[in-house]
CSV table of C-alpha atoms and ligand atoms in Angstrom, one decimal:
chain,number,residue,atom,x,y,z
A,6,MET,CA,0.0,0.0,0.0
A,7,ARG,CA,1.1,3.6,-0.7
A,8,THR,CA,-0.3,6.9,0.3
A,9,GLN,CA,0.7,10.5,0.7
A,10,VAL,CA,0.0,10.8,4.5
A,11,GLY,CA,-0.3,7.7,6.7
A,12,ILE,CA,-2.3,8.5,9.8
A,13,VAL,CA,-1.8,6.3,12.9
A,14,GLY,CA,-4.7,6.6,15.3
A,15,ALA,CA,-8.4,7.5,14.9
A,16,GLY,CA,-8.7,9.8,17.9
A,17,PRO,CA,-9.6,13.5,17.6
A,18,ALA,CA,-6.1,14.3,16.2
A,19,GLY,CA,-5.9,11.6,13.5
A,20,LEU,CA,-9.6,12.0,12.4
A,21,THR,CA,-9.4,15.8,12.2
A,22,LEU,CA,-6.2,15.7,10.2
A,23,ALA,CA,-7.7,13.2,7.8
A,24,ARG,CA,-10.7,15.5,7.3
A,25,LEU,CA,-8.5,18.6,6.7
A,26,LEU,CA,-6.4,16.7,4.2
A,27,GLU,CA,-9.4,15.5,2.4
A,28,LEU,CA,-10.7,19.1,2.0
A,29,ALA,CA,-7.2,20.0,0.6
A,30,GLY,CA,-7.2,17.1,-1.9
A,31,ILE,CA,-4.3,15.3,-0.1
A,32,GLU,CA,-4.6,11.5,0.1
A,33,SER,CA,-4.4,9.8,3.4
A,34,VAL,CA,-5.0,6.3,5.0
A,35,VAL,CA,-6.1,6.0,8.7
A,36,LEU,CA,-5.0,3.0,10.7
A,37,GLU,CA,-6.7,2.4,14.1
A,38,ALA,CA,-5.9,-0.3,16.6
A,39,ARG,CA,-9.5,-0.5,18.1
A,40,SER,CA,-12.9,-1.1,16.7
A,41,ARG,CA,-15.2,1.7,15.6
A,42,GLU,CA,-17.6,1.0,18.5
A,43,TYR,CA,-14.7,1.3,21.0
A,44,CYS,CA,-13.5,4.6,19.6
A,45,GLU,CA,-17.0,6.0,19.6
A,46,ALA,CA,-17.7,5.0,23.2
A,47,ARG,CA,-14.6,6.3,24.9
A,48,ILE,CA,-15.7,9.0,27.3
A,49,ARG,CA,-13.1,11.8,27.8
A,50,ALA,CA,-13.0,15.5,27.2
A,51,GLY,CA,-16.0,17.8,27.1
A,52,VAL,CA,-14.8,21.4,26.8
A,53,LEU,CA,-14.1,22.7,23.3
A,54,GLU,CA,-12.3,26.0,22.8
A,55,GLN,CA,-13.7,28.4,20.3
A,56,GLY,CA,-10.7,27.8,18.0
A,57,THR,CA,-11.6,24.1,18.0
A,58,THR,CA,-15.3,24.6,17.3
A,59,ASP,CA,-14.5,27.1,14.5
A,60,LEU,CA,-12.1,24.6,12.9
A,61,LEU,CA,-14.7,21.8,13.0
A,62,ARG,CA,-17.3,24.0,11.5
A,63,GLU,CA,-15.0,25.2,8.7
A,64,ALA,CA,-14.2,21.5,8.0
A,65,GLY,CA,-17.9,20.8,7.5
A,66,VAL,CA,-18.3,18.6,10.5
A,67,GLY,CA,-19.9,21.1,12.8
A,68,GLY,CA,-23.6,20.5,12.1
A,69,ARG,CA,-24.5,18.5,15.2
A,70,LEU,CA,-22.0,20.5,17.3
A,71,GLU,CA,-23.9,23.6,16.3
A,72,ARG,CA,-27.3,22.0,17.3
A,73,GLU,CA,-26.3,20.1,20.4
A,74,GLY,CA,-23.2,21.9,21.7
A,75,ILE,CA,-23.9,24.1,24.7
A,76,VAL,CA,-22.2,27.5,24.7
A,77,HIS,CA,-20.8,28.7,28.1
A,78,HIS,CA,-19.6,32.2,28.9
A,79,GLY,CA,-18.3,31.5,32.4
A,80,ILE,CA,-17.1,29.0,35.0
A,81,SER,CA,-17.0,29.1,38.8
A,82,LEU,CA,-14.2,28.5,41.2
A,83,GLN,CA,-15.5,27.3,44.6
A,84,PHE,CA,-13.5,27.5,47.9
A,85,ASP,CA,-14.5,28.0,51.5
A,86,GLY,CA,-18.1,26.9,50.6
A,87,GLU,CA,-18.6,29.8,48.2
A,88,ARG,CA,-18.7,30.0,44.4
A,89,HIS,CA,-17.0,32.8,42.5
A,90,ARG,CA,-17.9,33.2,38.8
A,91,ILE,CA,-15.2,34.0,36.3
A,92,PRO,CA,-17.0,35.7,33.4
A,93,LEU,CA,-14.8,34.1,30.6
A,94,SER,CA,-16.3,35.9,27.7
A,95,ASP,CA,-16.3,39.4,29.3
A,96,LEU,CA,-12.6,38.9,30.2
A,97,ALA,CA,-11.5,37.2,27.0
A,98,GLY,CA,-12.7,39.4,24.2
A,99,GLY,CA,-16.1,37.8,23.8
A,100,ARG,CA,-14.8,34.3,23.2
A,101,SER,CA,-16.6,31.3,24.8
A,102,ILE,CA,-16.3,27.6,25.2
A,103,VAL,CA,-18.7,24.8,24.0
A,104,ILE,CA,-19.7,21.8,26.0
A,105,TYR,CA,-19.8,18.9,23.5
A,106,GLY,CA,-18.4,15.4,24.3
A,107,GLN,CA,-15.2,14.2,22.7
A,108,THR,CA,-17.2,11.0,21.9
A,109,GLU,CA,-19.5,13.1,19.8
A,110,VAL,CA,-16.6,14.8,18.0
A,111,VAL,CA,-15.2,11.4,17.1
A,112,LYS,CA,-18.6,10.0,15.9
A,113,ASP,CA,-19.1,13.1,13.6
A,114,LEU,CA,-15.6,12.7,12.1
A,115,ILE,CA,-15.8,9.0,11.6
A,116,GLU,CA,-19.2,9.4,9.9
A,117,ALA,CA,-17.8,12.1,7.6
A,118,ARG,CA,-14.8,9.9,6.7
A,119,LEU,CA,-17.0,6.9,5.9
A,120,ALA,CA,-19.5,9.1,3.9
A,121,SER,CA,-16.6,10.3,1.7
A,122,GLY,CA,-15.7,6.7,1.1
A,123,LEU,CA,-12.1,7.3,2.2
A,124,PRO,CA,-9.8,4.6,3.9
A,125,ILE,CA,-10.0,4.1,7.6
A,126,HIS,CA,-8.9,0.7,8.9
A,127,PHE,CA,-10.2,-0.2,12.3
A,128,GLU,CA,-8.8,-3.1,14.4
A,129,THR,CA,-5.5,-2.7,12.6
A,130,PRO,CA,-2.8,-2.0,15.2
A,131,VAL,CA,0.3,-0.5,13.9
A,132,GLU,CA,3.4,-2.4,15.1
A,133,ALA,CA,6.2,0.0,14.3
A,134,VAL,CA,7.0,3.0,12.1
A,135,ASP,CA,10.2,3.8,10.2
A,136,ALA,CA,10.5,7.6,10.6
A,137,ALA,CA,13.4,7.9,8.2
A,138,ARG,CA,11.9,5.9,5.3
A,139,GLY,CA,8.2,6.7,5.9
A,140,ILE,CA,7.0,3.1,6.4
A,141,VAL,CA,4.2,2.1,8.7
A,142,ARG,CA,4.1,-1.6,9.6
A,143,PHE,CA,1.0,-3.5,10.7
A,144,GLU,CA,0.2,-7.2,10.9
A,145,GLY,CA,0.3,-8.6,7.5
A,146,GLY,CA,1.3,-5.4,5.7
A,147,GLU,CA,3.2,-2.2,5.2
A,148,LEU,CA,2.1,1.3,4.2
A,149,GLU,CA,4.6,3.5,2.4
A,150,CYS,CA,4.0,7.2,2.9
A,151,ASP,CA,5.6,10.6,2.1
A,152,VAL,CA,4.7,11.6,5.7
A,153,ILE,CA,3.5,9.7,8.8
A,154,ALA,CA,1.3,11.5,11.3
A,155,GLY,CA,1.8,9.9,14.7
A,156,CYS,CA,-1.7,10.5,16.2
A,157,ASP,CA,-1.7,7.3,18.3
A,158,GLY,CA,-2.0,8.8,21.8
A,159,PHE,CA,0.3,8.6,24.8
A,160,HIS,CA,0.7,4.8,24.7
A,161,GLY,CA,1.1,4.5,20.9
A,162,VAL,CA,3.9,3.0,18.9
A,163,CYS,CA,5.0,6.0,16.9
A,164,ARG,CA,7.0,7.7,19.6
A,165,ALA,CA,8.1,4.3,20.9
A,166,SER,CA,9.6,3.4,17.5
A,167,LEU,CA,12.1,6.3,17.7
A,168,PRO,CA,15.7,5.5,18.5
A,169,ALA,CA,16.6,6.1,22.2
A,170,GLY,CA,18.4,9.4,22.6
A,171,SER,CA,16.8,11.0,19.6
A,172,PHE,CA,14.3,13.0,21.6
A,173,ARG,CA,14.1,14.6,25.0
A,174,GLU,CA,11.2,13.9,27.5
A,175,PHE,CA,9.9,16.2,30.2
A,176,GLU,CA,7.6,14.6,32.7
A,177,ARG,CA,5.7,15.1,36.0
A,178,GLU,CA,3.4,12.5,37.6
A,179,TYR,CA,0.9,13.8,40.1
A,180,PRO,CA,0.1,11.9,43.3
A,181,TYR,CA,-3.6,11.9,42.6
A,182,GLY,CA,-6.2,11.0,39.9
A,183,TRP,CA,-9.7,11.7,38.9
A,184,LEU,CA,-12.7,9.5,39.5
A,185,GLY,CA,-15.2,10.5,36.8
A,186,ILE,CA,-18.8,9.6,36.4
A,187,LEU,CA,-21.4,10.1,33.8
A,188,ALA,CA,-24.9,10.3,35.4
A,189,ASP,CA,-28.3,10.1,33.8
A,190,VAL,CA,-29.6,13.2,35.6
A,191,ALA,CA,-30.1,16.8,34.7
A,192,PRO,CA,-27.0,18.9,35.6
A,193,SER,CA,-27.4,20.7,38.9
A,194,ILE,CA,-25.4,23.7,37.6
A,195,ASP,CA,-25.6,26.1,34.6
A,196,GLU,CA,-21.8,26.4,34.3
A,197,LEU,CA,-18.8,24.3,35.2
A,198,VAL,CA,-17.8,24.4,38.9
A,199,TYR,CA,-14.1,23.7,39.9
A,200,ALA,CA,-14.3,23.1,43.6
A,201,HIS,CA,-11.4,23.3,46.1
A,202,HIS,CA,-12.1,21.4,49.3
A,203,GLU,CA,-10.0,20.1,52.2
A,204,ARG,CA,-11.2,16.5,51.3
A,205,GLY,CA,-10.0,17.0,47.8
A,206,PHE,CA,-10.9,18.6,44.5
A,207,ALA,CA,-14.3,18.1,42.8
A,208,LEU,CA,-15.5,19.2,39.3
A,209,LEU,CA,-19.1,19.6,38.2
A,210,SER,CA,-19.6,19.4,34.5
A,211,LEU,CA,-22.2,18.2,32.0
A,212,ARG,CA,-22.8,16.7,28.6
A,213,SER,CA,-26.4,17.6,27.8
A,214,PRO,CA,-29.6,18.9,29.4
A,215,THR,CA,-30.1,15.4,30.8
A,216,ARG,CA,-26.6,14.1,31.4
A,217,SER,CA,-24.1,15.2,34.1
A,218,ARG,CA,-20.4,14.6,34.2
A,219,TYR,CA,-18.8,14.8,37.6
A,220,TYR,CA,-15.2,14.2,38.9
A,221,LEU,CA,-13.6,13.7,42.3
A,222,GLN,CA,-10.0,13.8,43.2
A,223,CYS,CA,-8.8,10.4,44.3
A,224,ARG,CA,-5.6,8.3,44.5
A,225,PRO,CA,-4.1,7.5,41.1
A,226,ASP,CA,-4.4,3.8,41.8
A,227,GLU,CA,-7.9,4.0,43.4
A,228,GLU,CA,-10.0,0.8,43.0
A,229,LEU,CA,-13.4,1.4,41.5
A,230,SER,CA,-14.8,-1.3,43.8
A,231,GLU,CA,-14.1,1.1,46.8
A,232,TRP,CA,-16.5,3.5,45.2
A,233,PRO,CA,-20.1,2.3,45.2
A,234,ASP,CA,-22.5,5.0,43.7
A,235,ASP,CA,-23.7,6.0,47.2
A,236,ARG,CA,-20.2,6.9,48.3
A,237,ILE,CA,-19.6,8.9,45.1
A,238,TRP,CA,-22.7,11.0,45.6
A,239,GLU,CA,-22.1,11.5,49.3
A,240,GLU,CA,-18.6,12.8,48.5
A,241,LEU,CA,-19.7,15.0,45.7
A,242,HIS,CA,-22.3,16.5,48.0
A,243,ARG,CA,-19.7,17.2,50.7
A,244,ARG,CA,-17.1,18.7,48.4
A,245,THR,CA,-19.5,20.9,46.4
A,246,ALA,CA,-22.0,22.0,49.0
A,247,VAL,CA,-22.9,25.7,48.9
A,248,ASP,CA,-25.8,27.6,50.5
A,249,GLY,CA,-28.8,27.5,48.3
A,250,GLY,CA,-27.3,24.9,45.9
A,251,THR,CA,-28.6,21.4,45.5
A,252,LEU,CA,-26.9,18.5,43.7
A,253,HIS,CA,-29.3,16.0,42.3
A,254,ASP,CA,-28.3,12.3,42.4
A,255,GLY,CA,-29.2,9.9,39.5
A,256,PRO,CA,-28.2,6.6,37.9
A,257,VAL,CA,-24.5,6.3,37.2
A,258,LEU,CA,-24.0,5.2,33.6
A,259,GLU,CA,-20.3,5.0,33.6
A,260,LYS,CA,-17.3,5.5,36.0
A,261,GLY,CA,-13.6,5.4,35.7
A,262,VAL,CA,-10.3,6.5,37.2
A,263,THR,CA,-7.7,8.6,35.3
A,264,GLY,CA,-4.2,9.2,36.5
A,265,MET,CA,-2.7,12.6,36.0
A,266,ARG,CA,0.6,13.6,34.3
A,267,SER,CA,2.4,16.3,32.4
A,268,TYR,CA,4.6,15.1,29.6
A,269,VAL,CA,6.3,16.7,26.6
A,270,CYS,CA,8.4,15.0,23.9
A,271,GLU,CA,10.8,17.3,22.0
A,272,PRO,CA,11.1,17.6,19.1
A,273,MET,CA,7.7,16.6,17.6
A,274,ARG,CA,9.2,15.9,14.2
A,275,HIS,CA,11.6,13.0,13.3
A,276,GLY,CA,12.4,12.7,9.6
A,277,ARG,CA,9.1,11.9,7.9
A,278,LEU,CA,7.2,11.3,11.2
A,279,PHE,CA,5.2,14.1,12.8
A,280,LEU,CA,3.8,13.5,16.3
A,281,ALA,CA,0.5,15.2,17.1
A,282,GLY,CA,-1.8,15.3,20.1
A,283,ASP,CA,-1.3,13.0,23.1
A,284,ALA,CA,1.4,11.1,21.2
A,285,ALA,CA,3.6,14.1,21.8
A,286,HIS,CA,2.3,15.7,25.0
A,287,ILE,CA,0.0,15.1,27.9
A,288,VAL,CA,-1.5,17.7,30.3
A,289,PRO,CA,-3.4,17.0,33.5
A,290,PRO,CA,-7.2,17.5,32.7
A,291,THR,CA,-7.8,20.4,35.1
A,292,GLY,CA,-7.3,23.1,32.4
A,293,ALA,CA,-9.4,21.2,29.7
A,294,LYS,CA,-6.6,21.5,27.2
A,295,GLY,CA,-5.7,18.1,25.9
A,296,LEU,CA,-8.2,17.7,23.0
A,297,ASN,CA,-7.8,21.4,22.1
A,298,LEU,CA,-4.0,21.1,21.8
A,299,ALA,CA,-4.4,18.0,19.7
A,300,ILE,CA,-6.6,19.9,17.3
A,301,HIS,CA,-4.2,22.8,17.2
A,302,ASP,CA,-1.3,20.4,16.3
A,303,VAL,CA,-3.1,18.9,13.3
A,304,ARG,CA,-4.3,22.2,12.0
A,305,THR,CA,-0.7,23.3,11.9
A,306,LEU,CA,0.4,20.0,10.3
A,307,ALA,CA,-2.4,20.2,7.7
A,308,GLU,CA,-1.4,23.8,6.7
A,309,ALA,CA,2.3,22.7,6.4
A,310,LEU,CA,1.3,19.7,4.2
A,311,VAL,CA,-0.9,21.9,2.0
A,312,GLN,CA,2.2,24.2,1.4
A,313,ARG,CA,4.4,21.1,0.6
A,314,TYR,CA,2.0,19.6,-1.9
A,315,GLU,CA,1.0,22.9,-3.5
A,316,SER,CA,4.4,24.5,-3.9
A,317,GLY,CA,7.0,21.9,-2.9
A,318,ALA,CA,8.2,24.2,-0.1
A,319,GLU,CA,8.9,22.7,3.3
A,320,SER,CA,9.4,25.7,5.5
A,321,LEU,CA,6.1,25.1,7.4
A,322,LEU,CA,6.9,21.4,7.9
A,323,ASP,CA,10.4,22.5,9.2
A,324,ALA,CA,8.7,24.9,11.6
A,325,TYR,CA,6.1,22.5,12.8
A,326,SER,CA,7.7,21.3,16.0
A,327,ASP,CA,8.8,24.7,17.3
A,328,HIS,CA,5.5,26.3,16.4
A,329,CYS,CA,3.4,23.6,18.2
A,330,LEU,CA,5.7,23.4,21.2
A,331,ARG,CA,5.2,27.1,22.0
A,332,ARG,CA,1.4,26.5,22.6
A,333,VAL,CA,2.1,23.1,24.2
A,334,TRP,CA,4.3,24.7,26.9
A,335,ARG,CA,1.8,27.5,27.5
A,336,CYS,CA,-0.9,24.8,28.1
A,337,GLU,CA,1.4,22.7,30.2
A,338,HIS,CA,1.9,25.7,32.5
A,339,PHE,CA,-1.7,26.6,32.6
A,340,SER,CA,-2.8,23.0,33.3
A,341,TRP,CA,-0.1,22.5,36.0
A,342,TRP,CA,-1.1,25.9,37.6
A,343,MET,CA,-4.9,25.0,37.7
A,344,THR,CA,-4.1,21.5,39.0
A,345,THR,CA,-1.8,22.6,41.8
A,346,MET,CA,-4.1,25.5,42.9
A,347,LEU,CA,-7.1,23.2,43.2
A,348,HIS,CA,-5.9,19.7,44.3
A,349,LEU,CA,-5.1,18.7,47.8
A,350,PRO,CA,-1.5,17.3,47.9
A,351,PRO,CA,-1.4,14.0,49.8
A,352,GLY,CA,0.0,14.7,53.2
A,353,GLY,CA,-0.7,18.4,52.6
A,354,ASP,CA,-1.2,20.4,55.7
A,355,ALA,CA,-2.7,23.7,56.8
A,356,PHE,CA,0.1,25.6,55.2
A,357,ASP,CA,-0.7,24.2,51.7
A,358,LEU,CA,-4.4,25.0,52.2
A,359,ARG,CA,-3.7,28.6,53.3
A,360,LEU,CA,-1.5,29.1,50.2
A,361,GLN,CA,-4.2,27.7,47.9
A,362,HIS,CA,-6.9,29.8,49.5
A,363,SER,CA,-4.8,32.9,49.1
A,364,GLN,CA,-4.2,32.1,45.5
A,365,LEU,CA,-7.9,31.4,44.8
A,366,ARG,CA,-9.0,34.6,46.5
A,367,TYR,CA,-6.5,36.6,44.4
A,368,VAL,CA,-7.6,34.9,41.2
A,369,THR,CA,-11.3,35.6,41.9
A,370,THR,CA,-10.8,39.2,43.1
A,371,SER,CA,-8.1,40.6,40.8
A,372,ALA,CA,-9.3,41.5,37.3
A,373,ALA,CA,-5.8,40.9,36.0
A,374,GLN,CA,-5.6,37.4,37.5
A,375,ALA,CA,-9.1,36.5,36.4
A,376,SER,CA,-8.4,37.7,32.9
A,377,ALA,CA,-5.2,35.6,32.7
A,378,LEU,CA,-7.3,32.5,33.7
A,379,ALA,CA,-10.0,33.4,31.3
A,380,GLU,CA,-7.8,33.9,28.2
A,381,ASN,CA,-5.9,30.7,28.8
A,382,TYR,CA,-9.1,28.7,29.5
A,383,VAL,CA,-10.9,29.8,26.3
A,384,GLY,CA,-7.7,29.4,24.4
A,385,LEU,CA,-5.1,32.0,23.4
A,386,ALA,CA,-5.3,33.2,19.8
A,387,GLU,CA,-1.5,33.6,19.6
A,388,VAL,CA,1.2,32.2,21.9
B,402,FAD,P1,-6.3,9.7,21.6
B,402,FAD,O1,-7.7,10.2,21.8
B,402,FAD,O2,-5.6,8.9,22.7
B,402,FAD,O3,-6.3,8.8,20.3
B,402,FAD,C1,-5.3,8.0,19.9
B,402,FAD,C2,-5.8,6.9,19.0
B,402,FAD,O4,-4.7,6.0,18.6
B,402,FAD,C3,-6.8,5.9,19.8
B,402,FAD,O5,-7.9,5.7,19.1
B,402,FAD,C4,-6.0,4.6,19.9
B,402,FAD,O6,-6.8,3.5,20.0
B,402,FAD,C5,-5.1,4.7,18.7
B,402,FAD,N1,-3.9,3.9,18.8
B,402,FAD,C6,-3.1,3.7,19.8
B,402,FAD,N2,-2.1,2.9,19.5
B,402,FAD,C7,-2.2,2.5,18.2
B,402,FAD,C8,-1.5,1.7,17.3
B,402,FAD,N3,-0.4,1.0,17.7
B,402,FAD,N4,-2.0,1.5,16.1
B,402,FAD,C9,-3.1,2.2,15.6
B,402,FAD,N5,-3.8,3.0,16.5
B,402,FAD,C10,-3.4,3.2,17.7
B,402,FAD,N6,-9.1,17.5,26.8
B,402,FAD,C11,-9.7,18.7,26.6
B,402,FAD,O7,-9.3,19.5,25.7
B,402,FAD,N7,-10.8,19.1,27.3
B,402,FAD,C12,-11.3,18.4,28.3
B,402,FAD,O8,-12.3,18.7,28.9
B,402,FAD,C13,-10.6,17.1,28.6
B,402,FAD,N8,-11.1,16.3,29.6
B,402,FAD,C14,-10.5,15.1,29.8
B,402,FAD,C15,-11.0,14.3,30.8
B,402,FAD,C16,-10.5,13.0,31.0
B,402,FAD,C17,-11.1,12.1,32.1
B,402,FAD,C18,-9.4,12.5,30.1
B,402,FAD,C19,-8.9,11.1,30.3
B,402,FAD,C20,-8.9,13.3,29.2
B,402,FAD,C21,-9.4,14.6,29.0
B,402,FAD,N9,-8.9,15.5,28.0
B,402,FAD,C22,-9.5,16.7,27.8
B,402,FAD,C23,-7.8,15.1,27.1
B,402,FAD,C24,-8.2,14.5,25.8
B,402,FAD,O9,-9.2,13.5,25.9
B,402,FAD,C25,-7.0,14.0,25.0
B,402,FAD,O10,-6.0,15.0,25.0
B,402,FAD,C26,-7.4,13.6,23.5
B,402,FAD,O11,-8.1,12.4,23.5
B,402,FAD,C27,-6.2,13.5,22.6
B,402,FAD,O12,-6.5,13.1,21.3
B,402,FAD,P2,-5.5,12.3,20.4
B,402,FAD,O13,-6.2,12.0,19.2
B,402,FAD,O14,-4.2,12.9,20.4
B,402,FAD,O15,-5.3,10.9,21.2
B,403,DHB,C1,-14.5,18.2,31.7
B,403,DHB,C2,-13.2,17.7,31.7
B,403,DHB,C3,-12.2,18.5,32.1
B,403,DHB,O1,-10.9,18.0,32.1
B,403,DHB,C4,-12.4,19.8,32.5
B,403,DHB,O2,-11.4,20.6,32.9
B,403,DHB,C5,-13.7,20.3,32.4
B,403,DHB,C6,-14.8,19.5,32.0
B,403,DHB,C7,-15.6,17.3,31.2
B,403,DHB,O3,-15.3,16.1,30.9
B,403,DHB,O4,-16.7,17.7,31.1
């Protein structure tokens, strides 16, 4: 098999790139380890920056997003039993965020790919890639490409195929994780609530007018068996209680534990291989940046590939890694900052709590601090 761009992974990064290339008349083949059903059922991100929604609309896959996505103009930070609203749009030049599940983004993109009759091979795990020669190896075959897009997530094979010593890694593991639930109950909030509490962080989010998505700080190795539904609701009530606020319980449809880490691989380009999204970098979820960064990477890569195929020039491909890494590190900092401000460090004492309270008070009372949070949260136009 031969193609212009071999795309490893059908997550948001790989599927969006495939769509952008299709619109530019560039040929691609997508290879995905899992089944279509598995990819469409994986519950993850829910907050899309305006830059992400604009791109999906421009790419002609924004129809359902337009109808079902919920636009939010603010979030709240809660501490000491009180909620403080950050008016994102007022502080960030009118920009907003859209609540629309990553699962829905993936479904829309897969549907568009299949409707165009273009190649996407599910249940085809890539075993290795040759970055110098542009070869993707999978069971029973090889795909020869001008360029390989490594969009295979943090545990993928693209980065793992690179020779040791050819890249530099930056990493932090956090001593906590998130226990996330999807509940079949109308959200008890109009906007997201990030709650600091001495028992640990909690996040109230949503997916639709009838589905709530809630998270609790837990140990990274927490056993789900320790968390029957009653205990989850009790803990959510305790950590998010405010005067006049009620949290409605409901049937839990799904629950899972996610560890938290920061990770960056430099550079993001190796010969013919371009890493994009979680394959190149991971952020802790507190800033809601992972999916948005993945989309930014592939937009940059698509523009560079258009230049290459239209004019033969490779200046944008050569600039790809440096360009992406500037935004990656901004988001790494923002995500680390949100995470450390809101999570209780294990073994943390009154000193840690006092520092966090002081920071939260400052962020919610200083216009400059709140603006900094808002413009990072909705997504910076330029980095
Ligand atoms: P992935 O989604 O990981 O996709 C990689 C694909 O490659 C997968 O389909 C995988 O099966 C496939 N693959 C792996 N190995 C191979 C192989 N060998 N061969 C072929 N295919 C392979 N981000 C946000 O922006 N906002 C949020 O609100 C947010 N919340 C989050 C909440 C949680 C609980 C979690 C876990 C994450 C959250 N994120 C959020 C992060 C976001 O989900 C990820 O950053 C995003 O999925 C990255 O997309 P990707 O396409 O790079 O990687
Ligand atoms: C959601 C996930 C996040 O990581 C976040 O910061 C906000 C919301 C969500 O899944 O809804």
